[in-house]
PDB file of C-alpha atoms and ligand atoms in Angstrom:
ATOM      1  CA  MET Z 261       0.017   0.070   0.027  1.00 97.00           C
ATOM      2  CA  LYS Z 262       1.106   3.480  -0.704  1.00 98.00           C
ATOM      3  CA  LYS Z 263       0.311   6.985   0.415  1.00 98.00           C
ATOM      4  CA  ILE Z 264       0.058   9.575  -2.346  1.00 98.00           C
ATOM      5  CA  GLU Z 265       0.227  13.116  -1.230  1.00 98.00           C
ATOM      6  CA  ALA Z 266      -0.492  15.817  -3.758  1.00 98.00           C
ATOM      7  CA  ILE Z 267      -0.058  19.424  -3.195  1.00 98.00           C
ATOM      8  CA  ILE Z 268      -2.277  21.184  -5.809  1.00 98.00           C
ATOM      9  CA  LYS Z 269      -3.813  24.489  -6.695  1.00 97.00           C
ATOM     10  CA  PRO Z 270      -7.089  24.894  -4.675  1.00 97.00           C
ATOM     11  CA  PHE Z 271      -9.282  25.418  -7.673  1.00 97.00           C
ATOM     12  CA  LYS Z 272      -8.191  22.044  -9.077  1.00 98.00           C
ATOM     13  CA  LEU Z 273      -9.644  20.129  -6.116  1.00 98.00           C
ATOM     14  CA  ASP Z 274     -12.843  19.146  -7.698  1.00 98.00           C
ATOM     15  CA  GLU Z 275     -11.315  18.053 -10.894  1.00 98.00           C
ATOM     16  CA  VAL Z 276      -8.732  16.000  -9.021  1.00 98.00           C
ATOM     17  CA  LYS Z 277     -11.391  14.466  -6.774  1.00 98.00           C
ATOM     18  CA  ASP Z 278     -13.517  13.412  -9.822  1.00 98.00           C
ATOM     19  CA  ALA Z 279     -10.462  11.975 -11.613  1.00 98.00           C
ATOM     20  CA  LEU Z 280      -9.632   9.791  -8.611  1.00 98.00           C
ATOM     21  CA  HIS Z 281     -13.328   8.710  -8.231  1.00 97.00           C
ATOM     22  CA  GLU Z 282     -13.372   7.717 -11.789  1.00 97.00           C
ATOM     23  CA  ILE Z 283     -10.499   5.207 -11.272  1.00 96.00           C
ATOM     24  CA  GLY Z 284     -12.145   3.543  -8.410  1.00 94.00           C
ATOM     25  CA  LEU Z 285     -10.637   5.266  -5.315  1.00 95.00           C
ATOM     26  CA  GLN Z 286     -12.999   5.582  -2.451  1.00 90.00           C
ATOM     27  CA  GLY Z 287     -11.280   7.441   0.243  1.00 94.00           C
ATOM     28  CA  LEU Z 288      -9.555  10.733   0.367  1.00 96.00           C
ATOM     29  CA  THR Z 289      -8.326  13.311   2.821  1.00 98.00           C
ATOM     30  CA  VAL Z 290      -8.091  16.978   1.897  1.00 98.00           C
ATOM     31  CA  VAL Z 291      -6.005  19.438   4.007  1.00 98.00           C
ATOM     32  CA  GLU Z 292      -5.824  23.017   3.515  1.00 97.00           C
ATOM     33  CA  ALA Z 293      -2.192  24.098   3.177  1.00 96.00           C
ATOM     34  CA  LYS Z 294       0.171  26.851   2.579  1.00 93.00           C
ATOM     35  CA  GLY Z 295       3.487  26.533   0.951  1.00 93.00           C
ATOM     36  CA  PHE Z 296       6.040  27.573  -1.564  1.00 90.00           C
ATOM     37  CA  GLY Z 297       8.215  25.946  -4.154  1.00 89.00           C
ATOM     38  CA  ARG Z 298      11.268  27.105  -6.097  1.00 86.00           C
ATOM     39  CA  GLN Z 299       9.902  30.589  -6.831  1.00 77.00           C
ATOM     40  CA  LYS Z 300       9.361  31.046  -3.065  1.00 74.00           C
ATOM     41  CA  GLY Z 301       5.824  32.215  -3.742  1.00 71.00           C
ATOM     42  CA  HIS Z 302       6.859  35.566  -5.197  1.00 69.00           C
ATOM     43  CA  THR Z 303       6.224  35.403  -8.956  1.00 64.00           C
ATOM     44  CA  GLU Z 304       3.200  33.187  -8.829  1.00 64.00           C
ATOM     45  CA  LEU Z 305      -0.228  34.525  -9.553  1.00 65.00           C
ATOM     46  CA  TYR Z 306      -3.218  33.801  -7.483  1.00 66.00           C
ATOM     47  CA  ARG Z 307      -6.697  34.642  -8.673  1.00 69.00           C
ATOM     48  CA  GLY Z 308      -5.202  37.180 -11.018  1.00 68.00           C
ATOM     49  CA  ALA Z 309      -3.184  39.147  -8.516  1.00 65.00           C
ATOM     50  CA  GLU Z 310       0.453  38.612  -7.661  1.00 60.00           C
ATOM     51  CA  TYR Z 311       0.886  37.350  -4.209  1.00 56.00           C
ATOM     52  CA  VAL Z 312       3.282  39.413  -2.058  1.00 58.00           C
ATOM     53  CA  VAL Z 313       3.680  36.930   0.722  1.00 62.00           C
ATOM     54  CA  ASP Z 314       5.955  33.893   0.661  1.00 77.00           C
ATOM     55  CA  PHE Z 315       3.211  31.398   1.378  1.00 86.00           C
ATOM     56  CA  LEU Z 316       0.542  30.495  -1.253  1.00 90.00           C
ATOM     57  CA  PRO Z 317      -2.677  28.844  -0.537  1.00 93.00           C
ATOM     58  CA  LYS Z 318      -2.561  25.138  -1.558  1.00 96.00           C
ATOM     59  CA  VAL Z 319      -4.656  22.062  -1.105  1.00 98.00           C
ATOM     60  CA  LYS Z 320      -3.059  18.770   0.017  1.00 98.00           C
ATOM     61  CA  ILE Z 321      -4.792  15.577  -0.958  1.00 98.00           C
ATOM     62  CA  GLU Z 322      -3.959  12.363   0.742  1.00 98.00           C
ATOM     63  CA  VAL Z 323      -4.834   9.056  -0.718  1.00 98.00           C
ATOM     64  CA  ILE Z 324      -3.867   5.669   0.573  1.00 98.00           C
ATOM     65  CA  CYS Z 325      -4.275   2.996  -2.170  1.00 97.00           C
ATOM     66  CA  THR Z 326      -3.131  -0.471  -3.062  1.00 97.00           C
ATOM     67  CA  ASP Z 327       0.053  -0.811  -5.047  1.00 97.00           C
ATOM     68  CA  ASP Z 328      -1.763  -1.727  -8.273  1.00 96.00           C
ATOM     69  CA  LEU Z 329      -3.606   1.603  -8.327  1.00 97.00           C
ATOM     70  CA  VAL Z 330      -0.656   3.958  -7.739  1.00 98.00           C
ATOM     71  CA  ASP Z 331       0.370   4.648 -11.312  1.00 98.00           C
ATOM     72  CA  ARG Z 332      -3.236   5.262 -12.401  1.00 98.00           C
ATOM     73  CA  ALA Z 333      -3.863   7.472  -9.434  1.00 98.00           C
ATOM     74  CA  VAL Z 334      -0.720   9.617 -10.128  1.00 98.00           C
ATOM     75  CA  GLU Z 335      -1.625   9.930 -13.720  1.00 98.00           C
ATOM     76  CA  ALA Z 336      -5.114  11.039 -12.810  1.00 98.00           C
ATOM     77  CA  ILE Z 337      -3.866  13.606 -10.458  1.00 98.00           C
ATOM     78  CA  GLN Z 338      -1.180  14.787 -12.729  1.00 98.00           C
ATOM     79  CA  GLN Z 339      -3.733  15.218 -15.593  1.00 98.00           C
ATOM     80  CA  ALA Z 340      -6.356  16.895 -13.558  1.00 98.00           C
ATOM     81  CA  ALA Z 341      -4.211  19.266 -11.671  1.00 98.00           C
ATOM     82  CA  ARG Z 342      -1.871  20.487 -14.410  1.00 98.00           C
ATOM     83  CA  THR Z 343      -2.246  23.914 -15.930  1.00 97.00           C
ATOM     84  CA  GLY Z 344       1.239  24.064 -17.300  1.00 96.00           C
ATOM     85  CA  ARG Z 345       2.049  27.117 -15.215  1.00 93.00           C
ATOM     86  CA  ILE Z 346       4.369  27.438 -12.234  1.00 91.00           C
ATOM     87  CA  GLY Z 347       2.899  26.319  -8.884  1.00 93.00           C
ATOM     88  CA  ASP Z 348       0.980  23.347 -10.262  1.00 96.00           C
ATOM     89  CA  GLY Z 349       2.212  21.372  -7.323  1.00 97.00           C
ATOM     90  CA  LYS Z 350       3.876  18.156  -6.504  1.00 98.00           C
ATOM     91  CA  ILE Z 351       3.101  14.601  -5.858  1.00 98.00           C
ATOM     92  CA  PHE Z 352       4.925  12.495  -3.089  1.00 98.00           C
ATOM     93  CA  ILE Z 353       4.608   8.781  -2.831  1.00 98.00           C
ATOM     94  CA  SER Z 354       5.546   6.749   0.201  1.00 98.00           C
ATOM     95  CA  GLU Z 355       5.103   3.238   1.685  1.00 98.00           C
ATOM     96  CA  ILE Z 356       2.190   2.512   4.047  1.00 98.00           C
ATOM     97  CA  GLN Z 357       2.745  -0.298   6.552  1.00 98.00           C
ATOM     98  CA  GLU Z 358      -0.657  -0.834   7.871  1.00 98.00           C
ATOM     99  CA  VAL Z 359      -4.323   0.279   7.510  1.00 98.00           C
ATOM    100  CA  ILE Z 360      -6.929  -0.504  10.013  1.00 98.00           C
ATOM    101  CA  ARG Z 361     -10.657   0.146   9.576  1.00 98.00           C
ATOM    102  CA  ILE Z 362     -11.839   1.189  13.016  1.00 98.00           C
ATOM    103  CA  ARG Z 363     -15.437  -0.020  12.717  1.00 98.00           C
ATOM    104  CA  THR Z 364     -14.623  -3.582  11.715  1.00 98.00           C
ATOM    105  CA  GLY Z 365     -11.104  -4.119  12.713  1.00 98.00           C
ATOM    106  CA  GLU Z 366     -10.168  -5.207   9.237  1.00 98.00           C
ATOM    107  CA  ARG Z 367      -6.568  -4.689   8.392  1.00 98.00           C
ATOM    108  CA  GLY Z 368      -4.407  -4.238   5.355  1.00 97.00           C
ATOM    109  CA  GLU Z 369      -5.706  -4.095   1.776  1.00 96.00           C
ATOM    110  CA  ASP Z 370      -9.178  -5.071   3.071  1.00 96.00           C
ATOM    111  CA  ALA Z 371      -9.238  -1.949   5.072  1.00 96.00           C
ATOM    112  CA  VAL Z 372      -8.230   0.607   2.369  1.00 95.00           C
TER     113      VAL Z 372
HETATM  114  N1  ATP U 142      10.229  20.074  -1.613  1.00 77.51           N
HETATM  115  C1  ATP U 142       9.022  20.324  -1.232  1.00 77.51           C
HETATM  116  N2  ATP U 142       8.640  19.833   0.083  1.00 77.51           N
HETATM  117  C2  ATP U 142       7.356  20.087   0.526  1.00 77.51           C
HETATM  118  N3  ATP U 142       6.478  20.768  -0.102  1.00 77.51           N
HETATM  119  C3  ATP U 142       6.761  21.198  -1.359  1.00 77.51           C
HETATM  120  C4  ATP U 142       8.103  21.046  -1.953  1.00 77.51           C
HETATM  121  N4  ATP U 142       8.083  21.688  -3.176  1.00 77.51           N
HETATM  122  C5  ATP U 142       6.879  22.168  -3.296  1.00 77.51           C
HETATM  123  N5  ATP U 142       6.035  21.890  -2.262  1.00 77.51           N
HETATM  124  C6  ATP U 142       4.728  22.290  -2.056  1.00 77.51           C
HETATM  125  O1  ATP U 142       4.087  22.348  -3.332  1.00 77.51           O
HETATM  126  C7  ATP U 142       3.604  23.533  -3.606  1.00 77.51           C
HETATM  127  C8  ATP U 142       3.677  23.831  -5.098  1.00 77.51           C
HETATM  128  O2  ATP U 142       5.017  23.756  -5.414  1.00 77.51           O
HETATM  129  P1  ATP U 142       5.421  24.219  -6.921  1.00 77.51           P
HETATM  130  O3  ATP U 142       4.592  23.641  -7.848  1.00 77.51           O
HETATM  131  O4  ATP U 142       5.506  25.716  -6.871  1.00 77.51           O
HETATM  132  O5  ATP U 142       6.859  23.553  -6.962  1.00 77.51           O
HETATM  133  P2  ATP U 142       8.120  24.082  -7.808  1.00 77.51           P
HETATM  134  O6  ATP U 142       9.157  23.160  -7.595  1.00 77.51           O
HETATM  135  O7  ATP U 142       8.384  25.445  -7.539  1.00 77.51           O
HETATM  136  O8  ATP U 142       7.656  23.786  -9.373  1.00 77.51           O
HETATM  137  P3  ATP U 142       7.238  24.904 -10.411  1.00 77.51           P
HETATM  138  O9  ATP U 142       8.470  25.473 -11.022  1.00 77.51           O
HETATM  139  O10 ATP U 142       6.337  24.208 -11.435  1.00 77.51           O
HETATM  140  O11 ATP U 142       6.462  26.055  -9.789  1.00 77.51           O
HETATM  141  C9  ATP U 142       4.354  24.525  -2.744  1.00 77.51           C
HETATM  142  O12 ATP U 142       3.592  25.710  -2.453  1.00 77.51           O
HETATM  143  C10 ATP U 142       4.575  23.710  -1.450  1.00 77.51           C
HETATM  144  O13 ATP U 142       3.352  23.670  -0.710  1.00 77.51           O
HETATM  145 MG1   MG U 143       6.861  26.926  -7.912  1.00 77.51          MG
END
């Protein structure tokens, strides 16, 4: 199992959510975030105005999925979140050791 964390532009959230739903992913966590990348937030436009602060509003999506779905999920996020302009975001992938569904006590891939 893997955790996919994607930092995206907030207005892309619905498109990314729909794209992930389409490939069969059922769970998703969204966290409001602030951050900066290589441009340190300075030259990036947000809603038409240049942001003067270092931190730009972003959304972080967290999805835990089985290994067989990782490539499709990453592709879906990348396609849906991309505008081609700076600040489109990043995707981080890491290993997940265990998942437990609290209600039933199921573990592992059954619980994802
Ligand atoms: N190395 C990093 N570690 C943690 N978060 C990061 C990292 N790089 C980027 N982020 C997060 O992703 C957001 C978007 O980054 P961004 O897309 O601007 O990256 P970039 O490397 O500057 O690429 P680009 O040149 O396309 O803008 C940042 O605001 C920050 O929240
Ligand atoms: Mg950047």
